[in-house]
Short mmCIF file of C-alpha atoms in Angstrom, two decimals:
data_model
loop_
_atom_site.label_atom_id
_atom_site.label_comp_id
_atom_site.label_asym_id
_atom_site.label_seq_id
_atom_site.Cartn_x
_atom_site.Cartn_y
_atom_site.Cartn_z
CA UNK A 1 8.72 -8.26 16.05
CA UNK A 2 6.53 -6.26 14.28
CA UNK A 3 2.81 -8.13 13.31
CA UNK A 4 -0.44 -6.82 11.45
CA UNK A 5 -3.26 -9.57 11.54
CA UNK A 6 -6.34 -8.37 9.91
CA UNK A 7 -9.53 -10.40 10.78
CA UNK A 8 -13.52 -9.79 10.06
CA UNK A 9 -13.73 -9.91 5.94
CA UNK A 10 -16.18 -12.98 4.84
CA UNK A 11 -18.75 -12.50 2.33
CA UNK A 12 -21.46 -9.88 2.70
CA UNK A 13 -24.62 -8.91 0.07
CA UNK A 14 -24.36 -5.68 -2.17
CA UNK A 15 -25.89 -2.72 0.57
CA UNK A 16 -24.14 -4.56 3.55
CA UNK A 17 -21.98 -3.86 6.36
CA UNK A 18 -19.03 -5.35 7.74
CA UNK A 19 -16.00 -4.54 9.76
CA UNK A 20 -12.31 -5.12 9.61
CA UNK A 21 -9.83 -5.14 12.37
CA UNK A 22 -6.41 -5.35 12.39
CA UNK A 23 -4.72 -6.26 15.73
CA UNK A 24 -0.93 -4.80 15.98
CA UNK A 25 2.15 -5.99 18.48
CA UNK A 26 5.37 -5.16 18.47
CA UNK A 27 5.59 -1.65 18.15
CA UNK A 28 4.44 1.76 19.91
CA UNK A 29 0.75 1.51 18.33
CA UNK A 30 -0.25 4.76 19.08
CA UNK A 31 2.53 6.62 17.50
CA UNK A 32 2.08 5.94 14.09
CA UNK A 33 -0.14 6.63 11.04
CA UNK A 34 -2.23 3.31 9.62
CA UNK A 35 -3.62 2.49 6.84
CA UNK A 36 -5.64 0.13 4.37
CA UNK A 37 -5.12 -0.94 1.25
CA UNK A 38 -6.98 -3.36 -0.98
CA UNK A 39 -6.09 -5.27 -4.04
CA UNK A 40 -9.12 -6.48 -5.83
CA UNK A 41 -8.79 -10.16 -7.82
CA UNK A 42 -6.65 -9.47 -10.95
CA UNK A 43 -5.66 -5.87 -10.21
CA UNK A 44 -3.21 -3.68 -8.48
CA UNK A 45 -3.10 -2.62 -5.00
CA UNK A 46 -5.76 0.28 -4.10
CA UNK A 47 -4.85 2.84 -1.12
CA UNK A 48 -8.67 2.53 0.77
CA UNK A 49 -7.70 4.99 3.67
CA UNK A 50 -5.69 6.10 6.47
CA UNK A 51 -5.30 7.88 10.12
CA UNK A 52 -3.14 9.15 11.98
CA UNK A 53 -1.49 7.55 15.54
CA UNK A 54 -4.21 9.81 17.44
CA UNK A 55 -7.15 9.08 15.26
CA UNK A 56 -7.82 12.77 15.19
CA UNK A 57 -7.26 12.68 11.51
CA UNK A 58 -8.43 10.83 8.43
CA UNK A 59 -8.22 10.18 5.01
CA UNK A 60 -10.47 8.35 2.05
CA UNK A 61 -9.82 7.43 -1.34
CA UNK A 62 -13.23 9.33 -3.05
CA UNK A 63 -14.28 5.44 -4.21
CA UNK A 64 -14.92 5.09 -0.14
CA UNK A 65 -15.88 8.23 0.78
CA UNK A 66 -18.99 8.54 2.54
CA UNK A 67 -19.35 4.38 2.94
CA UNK A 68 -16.44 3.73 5.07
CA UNK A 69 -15.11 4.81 8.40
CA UNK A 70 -11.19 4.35 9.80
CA UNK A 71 -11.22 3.90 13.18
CA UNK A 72 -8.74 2.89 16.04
CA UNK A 73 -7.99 2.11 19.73
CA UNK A 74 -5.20 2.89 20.70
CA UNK A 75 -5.75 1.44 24.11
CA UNK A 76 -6.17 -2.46 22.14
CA UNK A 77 -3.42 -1.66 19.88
CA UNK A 78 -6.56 -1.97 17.23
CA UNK A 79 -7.34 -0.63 13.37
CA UNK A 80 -10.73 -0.92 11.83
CA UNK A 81 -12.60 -0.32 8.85
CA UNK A 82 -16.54 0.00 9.56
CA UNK A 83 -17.37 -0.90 5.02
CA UNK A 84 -21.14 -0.13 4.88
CA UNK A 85 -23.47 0.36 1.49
CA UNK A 86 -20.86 -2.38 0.01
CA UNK A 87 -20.85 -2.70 -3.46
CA UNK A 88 -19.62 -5.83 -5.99
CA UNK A 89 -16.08 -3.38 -6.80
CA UNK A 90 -15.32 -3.37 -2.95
CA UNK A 91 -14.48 -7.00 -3.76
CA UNK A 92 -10.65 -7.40 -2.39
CA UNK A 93 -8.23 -8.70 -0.25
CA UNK A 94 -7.90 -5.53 2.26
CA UNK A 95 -4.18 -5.23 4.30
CA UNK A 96 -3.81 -3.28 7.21
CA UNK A 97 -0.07 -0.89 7.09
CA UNK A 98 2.01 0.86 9.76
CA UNK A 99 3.37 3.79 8.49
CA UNK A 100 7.27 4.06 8.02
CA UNK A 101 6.87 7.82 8.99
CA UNK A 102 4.42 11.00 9.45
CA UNK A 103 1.01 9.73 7.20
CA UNK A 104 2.12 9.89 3.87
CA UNK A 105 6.30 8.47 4.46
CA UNK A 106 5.22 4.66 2.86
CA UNK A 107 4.48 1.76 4.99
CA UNK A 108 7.16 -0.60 6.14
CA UNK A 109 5.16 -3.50 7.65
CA UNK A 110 1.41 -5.15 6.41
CA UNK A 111 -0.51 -7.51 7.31
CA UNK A 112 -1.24 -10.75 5.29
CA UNK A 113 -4.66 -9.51 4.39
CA UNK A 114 -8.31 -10.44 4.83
CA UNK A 115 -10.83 -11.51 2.10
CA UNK A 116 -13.97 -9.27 1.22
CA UNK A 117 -16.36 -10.75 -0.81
CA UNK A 118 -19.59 -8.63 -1.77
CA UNK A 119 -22.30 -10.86 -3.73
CA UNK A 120 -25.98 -11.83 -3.66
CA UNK B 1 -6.61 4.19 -15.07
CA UNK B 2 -3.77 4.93 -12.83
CA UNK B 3 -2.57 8.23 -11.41
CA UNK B 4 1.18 7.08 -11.61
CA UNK B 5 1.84 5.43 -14.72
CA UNK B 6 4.24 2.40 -14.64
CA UNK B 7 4.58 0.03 -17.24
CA UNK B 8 3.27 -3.45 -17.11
CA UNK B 9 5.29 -5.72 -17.67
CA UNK B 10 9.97 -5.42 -17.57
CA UNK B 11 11.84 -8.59 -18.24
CA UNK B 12 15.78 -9.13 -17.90
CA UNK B 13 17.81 -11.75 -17.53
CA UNK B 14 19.93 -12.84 -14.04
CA UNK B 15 22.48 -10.66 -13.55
CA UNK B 16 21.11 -7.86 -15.34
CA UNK B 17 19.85 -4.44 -14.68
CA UNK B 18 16.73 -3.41 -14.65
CA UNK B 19 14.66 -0.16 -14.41
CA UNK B 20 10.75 0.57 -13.75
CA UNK B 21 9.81 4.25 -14.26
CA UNK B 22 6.58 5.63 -12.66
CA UNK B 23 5.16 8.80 -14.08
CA UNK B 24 3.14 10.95 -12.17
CA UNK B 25 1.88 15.16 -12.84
CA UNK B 26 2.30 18.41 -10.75
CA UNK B 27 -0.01 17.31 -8.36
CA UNK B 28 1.64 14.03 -6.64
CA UNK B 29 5.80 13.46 -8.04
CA UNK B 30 6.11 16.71 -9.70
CA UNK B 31 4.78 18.99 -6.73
CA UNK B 32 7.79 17.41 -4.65
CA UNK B 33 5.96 14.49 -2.46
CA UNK B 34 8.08 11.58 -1.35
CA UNK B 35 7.65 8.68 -3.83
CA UNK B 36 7.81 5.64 -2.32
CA UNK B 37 8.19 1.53 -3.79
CA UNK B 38 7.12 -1.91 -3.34
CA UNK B 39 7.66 -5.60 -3.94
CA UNK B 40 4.98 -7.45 -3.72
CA UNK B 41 4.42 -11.32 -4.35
CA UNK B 42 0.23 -12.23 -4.93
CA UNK B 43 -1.03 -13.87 -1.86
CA UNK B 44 1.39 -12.17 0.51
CA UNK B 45 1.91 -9.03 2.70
CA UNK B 46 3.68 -6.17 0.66
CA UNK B 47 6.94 -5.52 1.41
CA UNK B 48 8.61 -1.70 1.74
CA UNK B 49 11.46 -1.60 -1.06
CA UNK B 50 12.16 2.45 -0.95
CA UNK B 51 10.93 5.13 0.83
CA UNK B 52 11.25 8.58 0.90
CA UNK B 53 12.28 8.34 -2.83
CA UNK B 54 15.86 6.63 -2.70
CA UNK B 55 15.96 5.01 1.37
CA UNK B 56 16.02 1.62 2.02
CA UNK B 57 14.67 -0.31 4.84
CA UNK B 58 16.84 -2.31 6.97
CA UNK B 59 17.83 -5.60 5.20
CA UNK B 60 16.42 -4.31 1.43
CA UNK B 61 19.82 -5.30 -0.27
CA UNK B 62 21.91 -2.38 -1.65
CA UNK B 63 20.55 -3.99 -5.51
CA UNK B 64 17.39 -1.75 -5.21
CA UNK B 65 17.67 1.72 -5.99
CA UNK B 66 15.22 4.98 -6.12
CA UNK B 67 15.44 7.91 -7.89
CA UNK B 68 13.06 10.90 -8.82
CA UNK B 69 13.30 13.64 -11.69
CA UNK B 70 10.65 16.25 -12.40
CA UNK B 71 7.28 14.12 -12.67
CA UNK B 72 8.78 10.52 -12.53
CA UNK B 73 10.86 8.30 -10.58
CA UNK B 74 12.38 5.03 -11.09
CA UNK B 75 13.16 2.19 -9.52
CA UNK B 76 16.60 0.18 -10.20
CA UNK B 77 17.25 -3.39 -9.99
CA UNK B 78 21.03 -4.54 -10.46
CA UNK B 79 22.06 -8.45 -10.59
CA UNK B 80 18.78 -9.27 -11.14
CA UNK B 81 17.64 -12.69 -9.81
CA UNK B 82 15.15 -15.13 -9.98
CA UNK B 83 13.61 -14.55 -6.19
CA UNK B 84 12.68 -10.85 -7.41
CA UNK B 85 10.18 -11.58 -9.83
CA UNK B 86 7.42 -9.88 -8.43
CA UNK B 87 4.70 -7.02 -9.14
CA UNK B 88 6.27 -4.02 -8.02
CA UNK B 89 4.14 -0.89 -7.51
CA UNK B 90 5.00 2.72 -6.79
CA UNK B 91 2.73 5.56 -4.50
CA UNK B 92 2.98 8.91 -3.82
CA UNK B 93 0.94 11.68 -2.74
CA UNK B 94 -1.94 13.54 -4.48
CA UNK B 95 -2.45 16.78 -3.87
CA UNK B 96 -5.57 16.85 -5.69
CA UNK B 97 -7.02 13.72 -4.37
CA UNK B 98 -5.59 14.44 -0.95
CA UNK B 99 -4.76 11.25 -0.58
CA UNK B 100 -2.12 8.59 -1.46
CA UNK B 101 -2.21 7.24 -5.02
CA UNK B 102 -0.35 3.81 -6.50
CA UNK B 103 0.76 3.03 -9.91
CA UNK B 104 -1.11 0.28 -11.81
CA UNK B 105 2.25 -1.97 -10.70
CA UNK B 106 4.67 -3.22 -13.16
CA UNK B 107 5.40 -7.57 -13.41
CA UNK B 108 8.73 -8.15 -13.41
CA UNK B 109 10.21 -11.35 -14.85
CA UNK B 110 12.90 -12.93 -14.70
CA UNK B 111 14.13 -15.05 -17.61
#
């Protein structure tokens, strides 16, 4: 069975850091694209960024760009998100995906998702 | 404001059918890339309704359907019942953005 669990959000101070990880089972980690997406309170869900199964290649929504970093290990079956410079919009619930197929072929499992907060 | 444009709100009654269109340009639906929905219920995971523009996952039932035309697809909801209503959102890929990109999501009720 396939399982996302994304751990690390809490609540953080406009300018700070944090990092996500999402720990995967149940499939062939390192042979597939991942992903986050975030849905912030009252809104629809946001694509944040995404990788592919090597890590040799990676994506950014331009609202991210230059203040987050996708990551993985393929060797703990491990996704992260390294948010720094976080600002009050980076406010969401962030999930973790598995790809379906290639990068950009939709994502057929996610995790249950992991609160960010960003406030003084 | 959106890339893919979906409405916000579809209603129907059990039993019926329902559609949700999603709207997109030449740089995302209309330049070809796979279009791609989902079902999702606030405070859960997401959950893979269509890929590839009209596949189904293993154990979506046959009642969903995708379809894509020129700068829009749709997604099509027969015998509609009460356990769908849901926020259902569409994505694609941006050539501009070089990058995926979701539609604002549509809520669908059931009445």
């Amino acid at each position: 069975e396939v399982q996302l669990l994304e751990s690390g959000g809490g609540l953080v101070q406009p300018g700070g850091s944090l990092r996500l990880s999402c720990a995967a089972s149940g499939f062939t980690f390192r042979n597939f694209a991942m992903s986050w997406v975030r849905q912030a309170p009252g809104k629809g869900l946001e694509w944040v960024s995404s990788l592919s199964g090597s890590g040799g290649s990676t994506y950014y929504a331009d609202s991210v760009k230059g203040r987050f970093t996708i990551s993985r290990d393929n060797s703990k079956n491990t996704l992260y998100l390294q948010m720094s410079s976080l600002r009050a919009e980076d406010t969401a619930v962030y999930y973790c995906a598995k790809a379906h197929s290639g990068t950009w072929g939709g994502d057929d499992y996610w995790g249950q998702g992991t609160l960010v907060t960003v406030s003084s | 404001q959106s890339v893919l444009t979906q409405p916000p709100s579809v209603s129907g009654a059990p039993g019926q059918r329902v559609t949700i269109s999603c709207t997109g340009s030449s740089s995302n639906i209309g330049a070809g890339f796979d279009v791609h929905w989902y079902q999702h219920l606030p405070g859960t995971a997401p959950k893979l309704l269509i890929y590839g523009d009209s596949d189904r996952p293993s154990g979506v039932p046959d009642r969903f359907s995708g379809s894509k035309s020129g700068t829009s697809a749709s997604l099509a909801i027969t015998g509609l019942q009460a356990e769908d209503e849901a926020d259902y959102y569409c994505q694609s890929y941006d050539s501009s953005l070089s990058g995926r990109v979701f539609g604002g999501g549509t809520k669908l009720a059931v009445l």
